[in-house]
Short mmCIF file of C-alpha atoms and ligand atoms in Angstrom, two decimals:
data_model
loop_
_atom_site.label_atom_id
_atom_site.label_comp_id
_atom_site.label_asym_id
_atom_site.label_seq_id
_atom_site.Cartn_x
_atom_site.Cartn_y
_atom_site.Cartn_z
CA MET W 563 73.16 34.48 -33.09
CA ASP W 564 72.12 37.79 -33.06
CA LYS W 565 69.94 39.87 -34.89
CA PHE W 566 69.09 44.13 -36.53
CA VAL W 567 66.01 44.98 -35.21
CA ILE W 568 65.17 48.43 -37.47
CA LYS W 569 62.40 50.21 -37.32
CA GLY W 570 62.39 51.85 -39.86
CA GLY W 571 61.11 55.48 -41.06
CA ARG W 572 63.95 57.62 -39.45
CA ARG W 573 65.35 60.42 -41.43
CA LEU W 574 69.28 60.10 -40.20
CA LYS W 575 70.81 63.72 -38.39
CA GLY W 576 73.91 65.23 -37.08
CA GLU W 577 77.66 63.34 -36.83
CA VAL W 578 79.31 59.89 -37.54
CA THR W 579 83.20 59.74 -37.93
CA ILE W 580 84.56 57.28 -39.57
CA SER W 581 87.08 54.43 -38.14
CA GLY W 582 90.80 52.76 -39.97
CA ALA W 583 89.95 50.96 -43.32
CA LYS W 584 89.02 47.51 -42.46
CA ASN W 585 91.39 46.21 -45.68
CA ALA W 586 93.87 48.45 -44.95
CA VAL W 587 94.23 47.13 -41.55
CA VAL W 588 94.25 43.15 -43.00
CA ALA W 589 97.50 43.63 -44.38
CA VAL W 590 99.03 46.56 -42.51
CA ILE W 591 98.49 43.28 -39.28
CA PRO W 592 99.82 40.03 -40.84
CA ALA W 593 102.76 42.30 -42.37
CA VAL W 594 103.71 43.57 -38.79
CA ILE W 595 106.01 39.74 -39.07
CA LEU W 596 108.01 41.59 -41.42
CA SER W 597 109.19 43.93 -39.15
CA ASP W 598 112.27 42.93 -36.76
CA GLU W 599 111.16 45.24 -34.10
CA PRO W 600 107.65 45.86 -32.90
CA CYS W 601 104.80 48.20 -33.85
CA VAL W 602 102.88 50.44 -33.05
CA ILE W 603 98.60 51.10 -35.21
CA GLU W 604 96.79 53.42 -34.41
CA ASN W 605 93.30 53.79 -35.40
CA VAL W 606 92.67 49.80 -36.01
CA PRO W 607 88.65 50.01 -36.10
CA ASP W 608 87.72 47.49 -32.78
CA ILE W 609 85.57 44.90 -36.12
CA SER W 610 85.20 41.30 -35.82
CA ASP W 611 88.71 40.70 -38.35
CA VAL W 612 91.12 42.78 -36.41
CA SER W 613 89.90 40.29 -34.66
CA ILE W 614 90.44 37.27 -36.36
CA SER W 615 93.96 38.51 -37.42
CA LEU W 616 95.77 39.75 -33.95
CA ARG W 617 94.60 35.94 -32.98
CA ILE W 618 96.22 34.00 -35.55
CA LEU W 619 99.45 37.10 -35.06
CA TYR W 620 99.01 35.90 -30.97
CA GLU W 621 98.36 32.16 -31.96
CA MET W 622 101.49 31.70 -34.14
CA GLY W 623 103.81 33.48 -31.27
CA ALA W 624 103.48 37.12 -31.26
CA LYS W 625 102.89 39.55 -28.29
CA VAL W 626 100.51 41.34 -29.08
CA GLU W 627 99.22 44.87 -26.82
CA ASN W 628 96.07 46.73 -26.59
CA LEU W 629 97.15 49.65 -25.46
CA GLY W 630 93.82 51.41 -25.87
CA GLY W 631 91.46 54.18 -28.10
CA GLY W 632 92.18 51.68 -31.51
CA THR W 633 95.66 51.43 -30.59
CA TYR W 634 98.04 48.68 -30.15
CA ARG W 635 101.11 47.01 -29.83
CA ILE W 636 102.73 44.61 -31.81
CA ASP W 637 105.85 42.11 -31.43
CA ALA W 638 106.01 39.24 -34.30
CA THR W 639 109.85 39.18 -33.32
CA MET W 640 109.00 36.20 -31.78
CA ILE W 641 107.00 33.32 -34.16
CA LYS W 642 109.34 31.07 -35.19
CA ASP W 643 106.51 28.94 -37.30
CA PRO W 644 105.25 30.20 -40.50
CA ILE W 645 101.86 28.13 -40.15
CA VAL W 646 98.51 29.50 -40.07
CA PRO W 647 95.87 26.23 -39.90
CA TYR W 648 92.46 25.80 -40.93
CA GLU W 649 91.13 26.18 -37.85
CA LEU W 650 92.68 30.57 -37.71
CA ALA W 651 92.65 30.89 -41.70
CA ARG W 652 89.43 29.92 -42.62
CA HIS W 653 87.16 33.08 -40.93
CA MET W 654 89.05 35.59 -42.99
CA ARG W 655 90.10 36.20 -46.70
CA ALA W 656 92.97 38.02 -46.24
CA SER W 657 94.89 35.50 -44.57
CA TYR W 658 95.75 34.90 -48.05
CA TYR W 659 98.37 38.18 -46.33
CA PHE W 660 99.80 35.53 -44.48
CA LEU W 661 101.11 34.49 -47.64
CA GLY W 662 102.84 36.67 -48.99
CA THR W 663 104.30 38.44 -45.51
CA LEU W 664 105.94 34.66 -43.90
CA LEU W 665 107.52 34.36 -47.31
CA GLY W 666 109.28 37.35 -47.22
CA LYS W 667 109.58 36.65 -43.91
CA PHE W 668 111.41 32.97 -44.11
CA ARG W 669 110.73 31.99 -47.11
CA ARG W 670 107.99 29.23 -46.29
CA ALA W 671 104.63 29.82 -45.60
CA ARG W 672 102.08 27.88 -45.23
CA VAL W 673 99.01 28.80 -44.63
CA ALA W 674 95.53 27.00 -44.62
CA MET W 675 92.94 28.58 -47.76
CA PRO W 676 91.36 31.13 -47.00
CA GLY W 677 87.13 32.21 -45.98
CA GLY W 678 85.33 35.48 -46.45
CA CYS W 679 82.08 35.96 -48.18
CA ASN W 680 80.67 34.21 -50.76
CA LEU W 681 81.12 36.56 -54.22
CA GLY W 682 81.97 33.96 -56.35
CA ASP W 683 85.28 32.35 -57.90
CA ARG W 684 88.14 34.05 -55.85
CA PRO W 685 90.72 32.29 -57.47
CA ILE W 686 94.09 32.83 -55.49
CA ASP W 687 96.50 32.42 -59.10
CA GLN W 688 97.25 35.66 -59.89
CA HIS W 689 99.18 35.51 -56.13
CA LEU W 690 100.60 31.91 -57.02
CA LYS W 691 102.20 33.47 -60.26
CA ALA W 692 103.90 36.44 -58.21
CA PHE W 693 104.89 34.27 -55.89
CA SER W 694 106.79 32.26 -58.56
CA ALA W 695 107.73 34.82 -60.17
CA LEU W 696 110.11 36.19 -56.74
CA GLY W 697 111.45 32.33 -57.09
CA ALA W 698 108.51 30.05 -54.58
CA ASP W 699 107.75 26.66 -55.39
CA CYS W 700 103.90 27.12 -54.71
CA ARG W 701 101.79 23.05 -54.25
CA ARG W 702 98.64 22.40 -52.40
CA ASP W 703 97.49 19.77 -50.43
CA ASN W 704 94.85 19.01 -47.23
CA GLY W 705 93.78 22.87 -48.23
CA MET W 706 96.62 24.13 -47.31
CA ILE W 707 98.64 26.73 -49.28
CA ASP W 708 102.39 25.47 -49.19
CA ILE W 709 105.35 27.82 -50.34
CA SER W 710 108.57 27.72 -50.27
CA ALA W 711 111.85 29.40 -51.99
CA ASP W 712 116.24 29.00 -51.75
CA MET W 713 116.24 32.76 -51.87
CA LEU W 714 113.61 35.38 -52.77
CA ILE W 715 114.66 37.74 -55.49
CA GLY W 716 112.64 40.78 -57.67
CA SER W 717 111.50 39.90 -60.65
CA GLN W 718 109.13 41.26 -63.45
CA ILE W 719 104.88 40.63 -62.61
CA TYR W 720 102.25 41.84 -64.58
CA PHE W 721 99.26 40.04 -63.07
CA ASP W 722 96.28 40.00 -65.76
CA THR W 723 93.71 40.97 -64.51
CA VAL W 724 93.19 44.02 -61.82
CA THR W 725 93.56 42.02 -58.19
CA VAL W 726 93.57 44.41 -54.38
CA GLY W 727 94.93 40.61 -52.36
CA ALA W 728 97.76 39.72 -54.78
CA THR W 729 98.63 43.54 -55.63
CA ILE W 730 99.33 42.90 -51.40
CA ASN W 731 100.53 40.07 -51.28
CA ALA W 732 103.36 41.16 -54.29
CA ILE W 733 104.38 43.50 -52.14
CA LEU W 734 105.19 41.63 -49.13
CA ALA W 735 107.30 39.35 -50.93
CA ALA W 736 109.11 41.70 -52.18
CA VAL W 737 109.75 43.88 -49.34
CA ARG W 738 112.61 42.12 -48.89
CA ALA W 739 113.36 39.83 -51.82
CA THR W 740 117.27 40.79 -52.96
CA GLY W 741 116.56 42.58 -55.96
CA LEU W 742 114.00 44.29 -58.24
CA THR W 743 110.68 44.19 -58.61
CA ILE W 744 108.19 45.69 -61.31
CA ILE W 745 104.91 45.08 -60.43
CA GLU W 746 102.93 45.91 -63.63
CA ASN W 747 98.34 45.98 -64.37
CA ALA W 748 98.67 46.90 -59.96
CA ALA W 749 95.69 47.67 -58.09
CA LYS W 750 95.50 51.41 -57.49
CA GLU W 751 93.42 50.67 -54.40
CA PRO W 752 94.17 53.57 -51.83
CA HIS W 753 94.51 50.32 -49.13
CA ILE W 754 97.36 48.87 -51.53
CA VAL W 755 99.17 53.37 -50.68
CA ASP W 756 98.47 52.94 -47.29
CA LEU W 757 100.05 49.52 -47.01
CA ALA W 758 103.12 50.90 -48.93
CA ASN W 759 102.63 53.62 -47.02
CA PHE W 760 103.03 51.25 -44.30
CA LEU W 761 106.00 49.23 -45.16
CA ASN W 762 107.87 52.43 -45.72
CA SER W 763 107.94 53.62 -43.02
CA MET W 764 109.62 50.81 -41.51
CA GLY W 765 112.13 51.40 -44.30
CA ALA W 766 110.79 49.26 -46.93
CA ASP W 767 111.77 51.33 -50.27
CA ILE W 768 108.01 51.28 -52.69
CA MET W 769 107.60 53.41 -55.19
CA GLY W 770 104.18 54.02 -57.75
CA ALA W 771 102.20 52.35 -55.13
CA GLY W 772 98.20 53.75 -55.98
CA THR W 773 99.81 53.35 -59.89
CA ASP W 774 99.17 50.33 -61.64
CA VAL W 775 102.80 50.31 -62.29
CA ILE W 776 105.25 49.04 -58.72
CA LYS W 777 108.27 48.92 -58.14
CA ILE W 778 109.91 47.68 -55.11
CA ARG W 779 113.46 47.68 -54.07
CA GLY W 780 114.42 44.68 -51.38
CA VAL W 781 115.72 45.61 -48.49
CA ARG W 782 117.25 43.30 -45.87
CA SER W 783 115.68 44.51 -42.91
CA LEU W 784 112.27 46.64 -41.66
CA ARG W 785 112.52 48.40 -38.84
CA GLY W 786 110.15 48.83 -36.20
CA THR W 787 107.33 51.94 -36.43
CA GLN W 788 103.88 53.75 -35.39
CA TYR W 789 101.69 54.27 -37.90
CA ALA W 790 97.83 55.46 -38.00
CA ILE W 791 95.92 54.08 -40.84
CA ILE W 792 93.17 55.86 -42.83
CA PRO W 793 89.76 55.55 -43.07
CA ASP W 794 87.47 53.11 -44.17
CA GLN W 795 86.07 55.11 -47.46
CA ILE W 796 83.93 52.20 -47.88
CA GLU W 797 82.88 52.27 -44.49
CA ALA W 798 81.65 56.48 -45.37
CA GLY W 799 79.91 55.42 -48.58
CA THR W 800 77.59 53.06 -46.34
CA TYR W 801 76.72 56.00 -44.02
CA MET W 802 76.95 58.66 -46.96
CA VAL W 803 74.46 56.24 -48.89
CA ALA W 804 72.05 55.54 -45.13
CA ALA W 805 72.13 59.66 -44.72
CA ALA W 806 70.51 59.85 -48.62
CA ALA W 807 68.50 56.67 -48.58
CA THR W 808 66.39 58.27 -45.52
CA ARG W 809 65.88 62.28 -46.79
CA GLY W 810 68.85 62.81 -43.85
CA ASP W 811 71.52 65.34 -42.78
CA VAL W 812 75.20 64.20 -42.21
CA LEU W 813 78.64 65.28 -40.84
CA VAL W 814 80.45 62.75 -41.90
CA LYS W 815 83.05 62.70 -40.69
CA ASN W 816 87.82 61.66 -40.75
CA VAL W 817 87.23 61.47 -44.31
CA ILE W 818 90.45 61.91 -47.67
CA PRO W 819 87.10 62.86 -49.41
CA LYS W 820 89.61 62.36 -52.51
CA HIS W 821 89.05 58.39 -51.99
CA LEU W 822 84.86 58.86 -51.86
CA GLU W 823 84.90 60.53 -55.58
CA SER W 824 83.38 58.14 -56.71
CA ILE W 825 80.15 57.30 -54.91
CA THR W 826 80.42 60.95 -54.59
CA GLN W 827 80.16 61.95 -58.72
CA LYS W 828 77.44 58.69 -58.68
CA LEU W 829 75.59 60.27 -55.50
CA MET W 830 75.10 63.48 -57.29
CA LYS W 831 73.74 62.02 -59.62
CA ILE W 832 71.71 60.94 -58.26
CA GLY W 833 69.53 64.09 -56.82
CA VAL W 834 72.03 63.99 -53.33
CA ASN W 835 74.04 67.38 -52.52
CA VAL W 836 76.92 66.46 -51.02
CA GLU W 837 79.16 69.37 -49.51
CA GLU W 838 82.79 68.26 -49.48
CA PHE W 839 85.04 70.27 -46.39
CA ASP W 840 88.84 68.92 -45.69
CA ASP W 841 88.59 65.59 -43.80
CA SER W 842 83.81 65.66 -43.86
CA VAL W 843 81.87 65.81 -46.38
CA ARG W 844 78.19 66.55 -45.97
CA ILE W 845 74.88 64.69 -47.27
CA THR W 846 71.47 65.62 -47.89
CA VAL W 847 68.52 65.90 -50.31
CA ASP W 848 66.41 68.41 -51.02
CA GLY W 849 64.79 67.34 -54.16
CA PRO W 850 63.54 63.79 -55.57
CA LEU W 851 66.04 60.52 -56.61
CA VAL W 852 66.75 60.00 -59.63
CA LYS W 853 67.66 56.67 -61.24
CA THR W 854 71.37 56.26 -62.75
CA SER W 855 73.90 53.30 -63.85
CA ILE W 856 76.78 51.74 -61.86
CA LYS W 857 79.79 49.71 -63.66
CA THR W 858 81.25 48.67 -60.47
CA GLN W 859 84.94 48.39 -61.61
CA PRO W 860 88.71 48.81 -59.70
CA HIS W 861 90.21 51.96 -58.43
CA PRO W 862 88.87 55.01 -59.25
CA GLY W 863 86.43 53.62 -60.73
CA PHE W 864 83.32 53.08 -58.73
CA PRO W 865 83.80 49.76 -55.92
CA THR W 866 82.82 46.82 -55.80
CA ASP W 867 81.44 46.88 -51.97
CA MET W 868 79.89 50.12 -52.45
CA GLN W 869 77.46 48.05 -55.33
CA PRO W 870 74.66 46.95 -53.26
CA GLN W 871 74.13 50.07 -51.52
CA ILE W 872 74.46 52.03 -54.11
CA SER W 873 71.74 49.75 -55.65
CA THR W 874 69.48 49.78 -52.23
CA LEU W 875 69.41 54.32 -52.64
CA LEU W 876 68.89 53.53 -56.60
CA CYS W 877 65.68 51.46 -55.39
CA LEU W 878 64.03 54.57 -53.44
CA ALA W 879 64.97 56.48 -56.74
CA GLU W 880 61.78 57.68 -59.18
CA GLY W 881 63.31 54.99 -62.87
CA THR W 882 64.38 52.70 -64.43
CA SER W 883 68.61 52.12 -63.01
CA ILE W 884 71.33 49.87 -63.82
CA VAL W 885 74.11 48.57 -62.02
CA THR W 886 76.63 46.32 -63.91
CA GLU W 887 78.94 44.62 -61.51
CA ASP W 888 81.81 44.08 -63.16
CA ILE W 889 83.93 42.69 -60.74
CA PHE W 890 82.64 39.71 -58.94
CA ASN W 891 80.31 37.21 -60.46
CA ASN W 892 78.02 36.47 -57.54
CA ARG W 893 77.71 39.48 -55.33
CA PHE W 894 73.02 40.17 -56.23
CA ARG W 895 72.65 37.73 -53.26
CA TYR W 896 71.06 41.17 -50.45
CA VAL W 897 68.67 40.99 -54.45
CA ASP W 898 65.87 38.65 -53.21
CA GLU W 899 65.95 39.94 -49.06
CA LEU W 900 65.00 43.90 -50.84
CA ARG W 901 62.17 41.87 -52.40
CA ARG W 902 61.30 40.58 -49.31
CA MET W 903 60.89 44.78 -48.72
CA GLY W 904 58.87 45.65 -51.99
CA ALA W 905 62.29 45.60 -53.68
CA ASP W 906 61.95 45.64 -57.58
CA ILE W 907 65.01 44.06 -58.93
CA SER W 908 65.15 41.54 -62.38
CA VAL W 909 69.49 40.24 -62.64
CA GLU W 910 70.77 38.73 -65.39
CA GLY W 911 73.82 37.03 -65.25
CA ARG W 912 76.32 40.68 -63.99
CA VAL W 913 73.28 43.27 -64.18
CA ALA W 914 70.69 44.75 -62.55
CA VAL W 915 68.11 46.99 -63.49
CA ILE W 916 65.89 48.12 -60.07
CA GLU W 917 62.93 49.80 -61.46
CA GLY W 918 62.35 52.66 -58.85
CA VAL W 919 59.69 52.36 -55.71
CA GLY W 920 60.08 54.53 -53.49
CA LYS W 921 59.37 53.28 -50.69
CA LEU W 922 60.18 49.70 -48.63
CA TYR W 923 58.31 47.69 -46.61
CA GLY W 924 60.24 46.36 -43.43
CA ALA W 925 60.11 43.19 -43.35
CA PRO W 926 62.56 40.04 -42.03
CA VAL W 927 65.64 39.02 -43.56
CA THR W 928 68.71 38.08 -43.96
CA ALA W 929 72.50 38.86 -44.30
CA PRO W 930 74.34 36.39 -46.84
CA ASP W 931 77.58 38.84 -47.13
CA LEU W 932 79.38 41.72 -45.37
CA ARG W 933 78.07 45.13 -47.82
CA ALA W 934 75.02 43.05 -48.53
CA GLY W 935 73.96 42.50 -44.65
CA ALA W 936 74.92 46.77 -44.80
CA ALA W 937 72.61 47.38 -48.09
CA LEU W 938 70.31 46.06 -45.98
CA VAL W 939 70.46 47.72 -42.73
CA ILE W 940 70.29 51.36 -45.17
CA ALA W 941 67.04 49.36 -46.20
CA GLY W 942 65.95 48.95 -42.63
CA LEU W 943 66.25 52.65 -42.33
CA ALA W 944 64.78 54.02 -45.15
CA ALA W 945 61.67 51.34 -44.84
CA SER W 946 58.35 52.07 -43.23
CA GLY W 947 57.53 48.97 -40.07
CA VAL W 948 59.66 46.47 -38.15
CA THR W 949 62.82 44.87 -39.99
CA GLU W 950 65.06 41.82 -38.59
CA ILE W 951 67.95 41.55 -39.82
CA ASP W 952 69.38 37.54 -38.82
CA ASP W 953 73.15 36.56 -39.60
CA ILE W 954 74.41 40.06 -38.91
CA TYR W 955 78.14 38.26 -38.29
CA HIS W 956 78.45 39.84 -41.29
CA ILE W 957 78.28 43.04 -40.87
CA GLU W 958 80.35 43.41 -37.88
CA ARG W 959 83.39 41.38 -39.86
CA GLY W 960 83.36 45.24 -41.06
CA TYR W 961 81.56 47.75 -39.59
CA GLU W 962 83.30 48.93 -36.30
CA ASN W 963 80.43 49.78 -33.68
CA ILE W 964 77.61 50.62 -35.54
CA VAL W 965 74.25 50.68 -33.84
CA GLU W 966 75.64 52.90 -31.48
CA LYS W 967 76.69 55.39 -34.99
CA LEU W 968 73.57 54.77 -35.81
CA ARG W 969 71.20 54.95 -32.72
CA ALA W 970 73.34 58.43 -32.69
CA LEU W 971 72.69 59.68 -36.08
CA GLY W 972 68.81 59.44 -34.49
CA ALA W 973 68.26 56.05 -35.54
CA ASP W 974 66.27 53.48 -33.74
CA ILE W 975 68.08 49.76 -34.43
CA GLU W 976 69.47 47.07 -31.71
CA LYS W 977 70.91 43.86 -31.40
CA ARG W 978 68.98 41.23 -29.99
CA SER W 979 70.62 38.01 -28.66
CA VAL W 980 68.35 35.07 -30.24
CA PRO W 981 69.38 32.38 -28.32
CA GLY W 982 71.18 28.58 -30.87
CA PRO W 983 69.35 25.55 -30.07
CA ALA W 984 70.49 24.20 -27.70
CA GLN W 985 70.91 27.74 -25.31
CA ARG W 986 66.33 28.10 -26.65
CA LYS W 987 65.81 23.64 -25.40
CA ALA W 988 67.29 25.35 -22.57
CA VAL W 989 64.94 27.74 -21.52
N1 EPU L 788 90.80 37.70 -59.31
C1 EPU L 788 91.16 36.58 -59.91
N2 EPU L 788 92.26 36.23 -59.48
C2 EPU L 788 93.41 36.01 -58.73
C3 EPU L 788 92.19 37.10 -57.63
C4 EPU L 788 91.74 38.05 -57.95
O1 EPU L 788 91.08 35.68 -61.57
O2 EPU L 788 94.25 36.19 -57.66
C5 EPU L 788 89.99 37.80 -59.44
C6 EPU L 788 88.73 37.92 -59.01
O3 EPU L 788 87.60 36.84 -58.83
C7 EPU L 788 87.62 38.81 -58.89
C8 EPU L 788 88.91 40.21 -59.50
O4 EPU L 788 90.28 39.41 -59.50
O5 EPU L 788 87.13 38.67 -59.73
C9 EPU L 788 89.35 41.36 -58.00
O6 EPU L 788 89.41 40.42 -57.00
P1 EPU L 788 90.40 40.98 -55.67
O7 EPU L 788 91.56 40.76 -55.27
O8 EPU L 788 90.75 42.02 -56.58
O9 EPU L 788 89.83 41.14 -54.56
P2 EPU L 788 90.61 40.52 -53.17
O10 EPU L 788 91.67 40.92 -52.39
O11 EPU L 788 89.05 39.20 -53.24
C10 EPU L 788 89.17 42.89 -51.87
C11 EPU L 788 88.65 42.98 -50.48
C12 EPU L 788 87.61 42.95 -51.10
C13 EPU L 788 86.45 43.74 -52.19
C14 EPU L 788 88.10 43.59 -53.62
C15 EPU L 788 87.35 44.64 -54.83
C16 EPU L 788 90.71 42.65 -49.01
C17 EPU L 788 90.39 42.10 -47.44
N3 EPU L 788 89.36 41.88 -48.94
O12 EPU L 788 89.10 41.16 -52.47
O13 EPU L 788 86.36 43.67 -49.92
O14 EPU L 788 86.12 44.27 -52.63
O15 EPU L 788 89.35 43.31 -52.95
O16 EPU L 788 88.30 45.70 -54.49
O17 EPU L 788 90.73 43.76 -49.32
C18 EPU L 788 85.25 43.99 -48.64
O18 EPU L 788 84.82 44.71 -48.18
O19 EPU L 788 83.62 43.67 -48.50
C19 EPU L 788 85.29 42.53 -49.50
C20 EPU L 788 84.81 41.76 -49.94
#
């Protein structure tokens, strides 16, 4: 039971280097199973979703070597049993990528229903639709998803909704299928392009990733590769907002500015200065912050994973802002926590109305999920007084060294261990 303790009110100043993208690496790690040789992956962030993904591979029989500096060598060629049990899968949403890779490699996958952030309904019907289109038989029994196919045959897959997870799973299953697969209404997120680049570097034949039509010509085998994960667009966006919320001056390094366009545009509308360089952006604020409207959308629209953070910034802006959450139906669970800190937000269904209050006040709060937790960190940094954030394990799923990075920018934040009930008794 650890918590973050933040003494707010300090302007963030200096430079921060962005780590590898969580949502790319959690797809790339399982994808190593598809290779017939070991792979080396660089720029792997030290976050708990990565440890869980690596642990799943290890427990399944893969050899995982940490070469240091965020580089891992993974040999998954000795995995024989295409099963991911509940105990391993339940901690992480992305464990469902093992369905696609195991099916692609072994024509069989048995994976427990995934865990992950509670953001409302998170069905997997489109994942199963893709597997079925490729000729697999999908069943659920006892909390497990069981998929098998005598042969995987390339096919046309049309997604009824734009989904990152199902697009990735369809790619993973189709890459070693027989013939051509065409995915229509595909998601276009940068991490989908990163996964396709990784697989192509192993000899896959994937075209169109980053557009809404992806064509995959199945190959018989995939070789080993050495590949560096792209920088995390959401981690970058989070530091950009934190800089703005504290009226700081921060150079956010190791980013791909194109991936940040929708975030940059909204920040500029709010009155934040964003200067773009080749692989960094500088955030400063010299005037008032002002209201805006935001609607989350699939890439290249404004990302749902930045909605809680930017909503926190809008609490500090002048006027009434409207935020519409169009991806998930339960992504305002942080609002009650922000209200404890003085925010004035009302939520009706998928729409939040934020009345700017100019100032937030430190309070004890609880992180309800990963990005909501990041939003509470931003609120704590900007607030006057002390904020204590519980359940920070959510935040540590997706932000590498967040305390060290923020302290280097001048924040007063520390991680404190709080004894659990058993430890408390012993004291
Ligand atoms: N959906 C369906 N059926 C499906 C799959 C999705 O109806 O079979 C719906 C979902 O309910 C949701 C929408 O489609 O309303 C989009 O869901 P998507 O599949 O795109 O989300 P995901 O794959 O579950 C990934 C990220 C999330 C991120 C979303 C949207 C990973 C591991 N997770 O989730 O990341 O919010 O895409 O961009 O890549 C985070 O990093 O904090 C996070 C939650």
